[in-house]
Amino acid sequence: AIVYFPVRARAEATRMILEYGEIPYKDLSVQDYFGCTWQEAKESGKVPFGQLPLLVVDGSAVIAQTGAIARYAAGLVPGLMPEDPLERARADMIFECGAELMALPTNVNPIVNVFRGQDFA
């Protein structure tokens, strides 16, 4: 399950990978997964690094950090990640470049959108 806010943003790359690989997953809010508000989950230490998204694997293993989650998901899709270490590093380089564009001072995030699924036009 992907645990995130009700927007696309940092969880969208993982959603795209899982959809492409036809890997079933659930999209859960903080309230749905933790049974409390985001602030409460963060303050209680339930969220590694105090950040979202999270990927919950097999109902218990929690992976944090967008890049780690996306790389894990990509590894589940046969043929998506290059087998050659240099080519895999180059693919990772492009992913990290995109992540840096989303950080300050540029703060460019073209996939921030409050609409998902059928509501996204």
XYZ file of N, CA and C in Angstrom:
363
model
N 0.842 -1.179 0.000
C 0.000 0.000 0.000
C 0.888 1.244 0.000
N 0.471 2.235 -0.744
C 1.129 3.533 -0.725
C 0.386 4.392 0.296
N 1.120 4.948 1.241
C 0.535 5.844 2.234
C 1.012 7.244 1.888
N 0.037 8.115 1.578
C 0.395 9.466 1.158
C -0.804 10.385 1.330
N -0.559 11.644 1.064
C -1.627 12.642 1.082
C -2.509 12.445 -0.152
N -3.685 13.031 -0.193
C -4.585 12.843 -1.344
C -4.198 13.719 -2.547
N -2.920 13.615 -2.945
C -2.419 14.293 -4.146
C -1.489 13.322 -4.864
N -1.060 13.696 -6.060
C -0.174 12.831 -6.845
C 1.275 13.001 -6.395
N 1.884 14.132 -6.615
C 3.209 14.565 -6.169
C 4.236 13.443 -6.035
N 4.837 13.300 -4.853
C 5.973 12.387 -4.659
C 5.619 10.902 -4.745
N 4.370 10.547 -4.655
C 3.987 9.138 -4.766
C 3.657 8.743 -6.205
N 3.604 9.715 -7.104
C 3.127 9.424 -8.459
C 4.065 8.535 -9.260
N 5.375 8.705 -9.131
C 6.300 7.837 -9.868
C 6.072 6.374 -9.490
N 5.898 6.112 -8.201
C 5.653 4.735 -7.754
C 4.319 4.228 -8.268
N 3.293 5.063 -8.238
C 1.992 4.643 -8.783
C 2.133 4.278 -10.263
N 2.854 5.114 -11.007
C 3.037 4.855 -12.440
C 3.771 3.538 -12.679
N 4.792 3.278 -11.896
C 5.549 2.035 -12.028
C 4.652 0.838 -11.736
N 3.919 0.891 -10.638
C 3.047 -0.222 -10.265
C 1.934 -0.429 -11.296
N 1.374 0.650 -11.796
C 0.343 0.531 -12.842
C 0.929 -0.089 -14.106
N 2.094 0.401 -14.528
C 2.753 -0.118 -15.717
C 3.023 -1.617 -15.579
N 3.473 -2.027 -14.406
C 3.767 -3.431 -14.163
C 2.557 -4.267 -13.808
N 1.382 -3.646 -13.803
C 0.125 -4.312 -13.449
C 0.226 -4.995 -12.081
N 0.867 -4.288 -11.157
C 1.023 -4.783 -9.797
C -0.047 -4.122 -8.934
N -0.929 -4.912 -8.345
C -2.001 -4.325 -7.534
C -1.448 -3.656 -6.270
N -2.078 -2.562 -5.902
C -1.686 -1.837 -4.693
C -2.890 -1.050 -4.197
N -2.796 -0.601 -2.960
C -3.816 0.265 -2.381
C -3.211 1.638 -2.177
N -4.025 2.650 -2.333
C -3.641 4.024 -2.049
C -4.331 4.402 -0.744
N -3.569 4.596 0.314
C -4.156 4.877 1.616
C -3.738 6.254 2.121
N -4.661 6.901 2.787
C -4.337 8.163 3.453
C -3.689 7.845 4.798
N -3.115 8.852 5.418
C -2.532 8.682 6.750
C -3.610 8.207 7.721
N -4.779 8.816 7.635
C -5.899 8.447 8.514
C -6.274 6.977 8.312
N -6.342 6.540 7.037
C -6.702 5.149 6.761
C -5.664 4.170 7.311
N -4.392 4.491 7.160
C -3.340 3.546 7.563
C -3.038 3.607 9.058
N -2.841 4.803 9.585
C -2.449 4.945 10.985
C -3.625 5.129 11.935
N -4.767 5.534 11.408
C -5.924 5.778 12.271
C -5.822 7.072 13.050
N -5.026 8.022 12.540
C -4.876 9.313 13.193
C -4.519 10.359 12.145
N -4.420 11.593 12.555
C -4.071 12.664 11.613
C -2.596 12.590 11.249
N -2.222 13.313 10.192
C -0.831 13.388 9.780
C 0.038 13.928 10.911
N -0.399 15.003 11.523
C 0.372 15.613 12.611
C 0.584 14.621 13.751
N -0.455 13.902 14.109
C -0.342 12.916 15.191
C 0.610 11.785 14.813
N 0.513 11.299 13.578
C 1.399 10.216 13.119
C 2.850 10.674 13.125
N 3.070 11.895 12.656
C 4.432 12.446 12.586
C 5.007 12.653 13.999
N 4.237 13.272 14.878
C 4.710 13.561 16.238
C 4.930 12.304 17.074
N 4.187 11.239 16.772
C 4.316 10.009 17.554
C 5.457 9.120 17.062
N 6.123 9.524 15.974
C 7.238 8.737 15.451
C 6.819 7.542 14.618
N 5.573 7.508 14.196
C 5.092 6.392 13.375
C 5.603 6.458 11.945
N 6.112 7.612 11.554
C 6.523 7.836 10.170
C 8.050 7.968 10.115
N 8.743 7.018 9.472
C 10.204 7.132 9.371
C 10.616 8.452 8.734
N 11.575 9.120 9.315
C 12.101 10.400 8.835
C 11.070 11.526 8.888
N 9.881 11.254 9.422
C 8.840 12.275 9.513
C 8.319 12.739 8.170
N 8.386 11.859 7.173
C 8.001 12.232 5.814
C 7.154 11.164 5.153
N 6.402 11.582 4.176
C 5.668 10.686 3.290
C 6.187 10.900 1.879
N 6.009 9.945 0.985
C 5.199 8.741 1.052
C 5.905 7.590 1.775
N 5.089 6.580 2.069
C 5.567 5.302 2.578
C 5.023 4.218 1.667
N 5.759 3.130 1.570
C 5.258 1.946 0.896
C 5.214 0.847 1.937
N 4.052 0.267 2.143
C 3.888 -0.824 3.096
C 3.828 -2.114 2.290
N 4.791 -2.998 2.537
C 4.921 -4.242 1.785
C 4.430 -5.401 2.643
N 3.549 -6.189 2.079
C 2.999 -7.362 2.778
C 2.384 -7.015 4.133
N 1.833 -5.823 4.235
C 1.113 -5.422 5.438
C 1.957 -5.008 6.621
N 3.308 -5.142 6.537
C 4.092 -4.792 7.716
C 5.412 -4.088 7.414
N 6.137 -4.496 6.401
C 7.427 -3.869 6.096
C 7.192 -2.488 5.514
N 7.840 -1.484 6.091
C 7.640 -0.105 5.652
C 8.913 0.403 4.985
N 8.745 0.935 3.767
C 9.846 1.568 3.050
C 9.520 3.048 2.968
N 10.480 3.883 3.352
C 10.323 5.334 3.281
C 11.266 5.885 2.225
N 11.071 7.132 1.866
C 11.858 7.884 0.901
C 11.441 7.539 -0.533
N 11.076 8.566 -1.266
C 10.534 8.438 -2.608
C 11.410 7.598 -3.528
N 12.709 7.887 -3.557
C 13.611 7.155 -4.448
C 13.702 5.683 -4.103
N 13.824 5.372 -2.824
C 13.901 3.974 -2.392
C 12.624 3.227 -2.744
N 11.495 3.890 -2.578
C 10.202 3.273 -2.896
C 10.102 3.012 -4.394
N 10.441 4.004 -5.204
C 10.348 3.858 -6.656
C 11.289 2.772 -7.161
N 12.522 2.733 -6.634
C 13.470 1.707 -7.077
C 12.999 0.315 -6.665
N 12.442 0.188 -5.479
C 11.893 -1.104 -5.050
C 10.778 -1.538 -6.001
N 9.852 -0.616 -6.271
C 8.726 -0.929 -7.158
C 9.217 -1.292 -8.561
N 10.192 -0.547 -9.062
C 10.731 -0.822 -10.395
C 11.373 -2.209 -10.450
N 11.976 -2.626 -9.354
C 12.568 -3.954 -9.303
C 11.552 -5.076 -9.346
N 10.295 -4.770 -9.076
C 9.230 -5.771 -9.141
C 8.724 -5.995 -10.563
N 9.035 -5.070 -11.454
C 8.530 -5.136 -12.829
C 9.626 -5.717 -13.726
N 9.413 -6.921 -14.234
C 10.441 -7.543 -15.068
C 10.825 -6.657 -16.260
N 12.143 -6.472 -16.428
C 12.651 -5.727 -17.567
C 12.616 -4.215 -17.436
N 12.065 -3.696 -16.360
C 11.974 -2.238 -16.227
C 13.315 -1.614 -15.853
N 14.040 -2.251 -14.961
C 15.351 -1.743 -14.554
C 16.432 -2.439 -15.378
N 17.397 -1.681 -15.884
C 18.487 -2.307 -16.633
C 19.256 -3.295 -15.755
N 19.695 -4.395 -16.345
C 20.491 -5.365 -15.596
C 21.934 -4.911 -15.445
N 22.438 -4.185 -16.431
C 23.807 -3.696 -16.395
C 23.929 -2.621 -15.317
N 24.888 -2.753 -14.400
C 25.016 -1.773 -13.314
C 25.214 -0.331 -13.790
N 25.974 -0.138 -14.851
C 26.197 1.220 -15.352
C 24.906 1.807 -15.920
N 24.173 1.024 -16.681
C 22.907 1.504 -17.236
C 21.883 1.755 -16.124
N 21.900 0.903 -15.101
C 20.993 1.090 -13.956
C 21.342 2.390 -13.240
N 22.645 2.662 -13.086
C 23.071 3.915 -12.453
C 22.654 5.111 -13.294
N 22.707 4.995 -14.598
C 22.277 6.097 -15.470
C 20.779 6.347 -15.341
N 20.011 5.273 -15.252
C 18.568 5.436 -15.039
C 18.313 6.111 -13.698
N 19.051 5.704 -12.687
C 18.925 6.295 -11.357
C 19.337 7.762 -11.382
N 20.348 8.087 -12.182
C 20.815 9.466 -12.322
C 19.688 10.369 -12.833
N 18.951 9.887 -13.812
C 17.842 10.672 -14.366
C 16.742 10.844 -13.321
N 16.448 9.782 -12.580
C 15.441 9.873 -11.521
C 15.860 10.913 -10.485
N 17.121 10.874 -10.059
C 17.599 11.802 -9.040
C 17.621 13.243 -9.548
N 17.894 13.426 -10.831
C 17.845 14.774 -11.406
C 16.428 15.339 -11.265
N 15.434 14.522 -11.567
C 14.051 14.953 -11.396
C 13.734 15.275 -9.952
N 14.265 14.476 -9.041
C 14.037 14.728 -7.609
C 14.658 16.051 -7.189
N 15.835 16.347 -7.714
C 16.486 17.615 -7.370
C 15.729 18.812 -7.921
N 15.100 18.652 -9.075
C 14.299 19.748 -9.622
C 13.108 20.069 -8.727
N 12.620 19.050 -8.011
C 11.469 19.250 -7.132
C 11.869 19.917 -5.825
N 13.163 19.983 -5.536
C 13.635 20.574 -4.284
C 13.897 22.063 -4.462
N 13.999 22.743 -3.360
C 14.326 24.166 -3.399
C 15.725 24.355 -3.953
N 16.086 25.379 -4.636
C 15.305 26.587 -4.849
C 14.380 26.523 -6.062
N 14.529 25.494 -6.928
C 13.685 25.450 -8.131
C 12.250 25.101 -7.793
N 12.065 24.087 -6.949
C 10.744 23.669 -6.497
C 9.757 23.444 -7.641
N 10.231 22.803 -8.701
C 9.397 22.478 -9.855
C 8.791 21.106 -9.616
N 7.491 21.010 -9.630
C 6.843 19.717 -9.469
C 5.655 19.644 -10.423
N 5.908 19.183 -11.655
C 4.830 19.168 -12.644
C 3.735 18.156 -12.371
N 3.942 17.246 -11.425
C 2.916 16.244 -11.176
C 2.109 16.507 -9.914
N 2.254 17.696 -9.323
C 1.401 18.031 -8.189
C 0.025 18.358 -8.738
N -0.914 17.603 -8.326
C -2.278 17.785 -8.784
C -3.174 17.152 -7.736
N -4.240 17.792 -7.390
C -5.119 17.244 -6.368
C -6.049 16.180 -6.910
N -6.066 15.983 -8.231
C -6.964 15.012 -8.834
C -6.204 13.750 -9.221
N -6.846 12.609 -8.989
C -6.275 11.326 -9.376
C -7.377 10.485 -9.993
N -6.966 9.422 -10.678
C -7.936 8.478 -11.224
C -8.923 9.133 -12.174
N -10.177 8.810 -12.013
C -11.227 9.307 -12.904
C -11.414 10.810 -12.817
N -11.015 11.418 -11.695
C -11.181 12.866 -11.517
C -10.103 13.669 -12.238
N -9.012 13.001 -12.642
C -7.923 13.706 -13.308
C -8.257 13.879 -14.789
N -8.276 15.108 -15.250
C -8.637 15.340 -16.663
C -7.452 15.843 -17.430
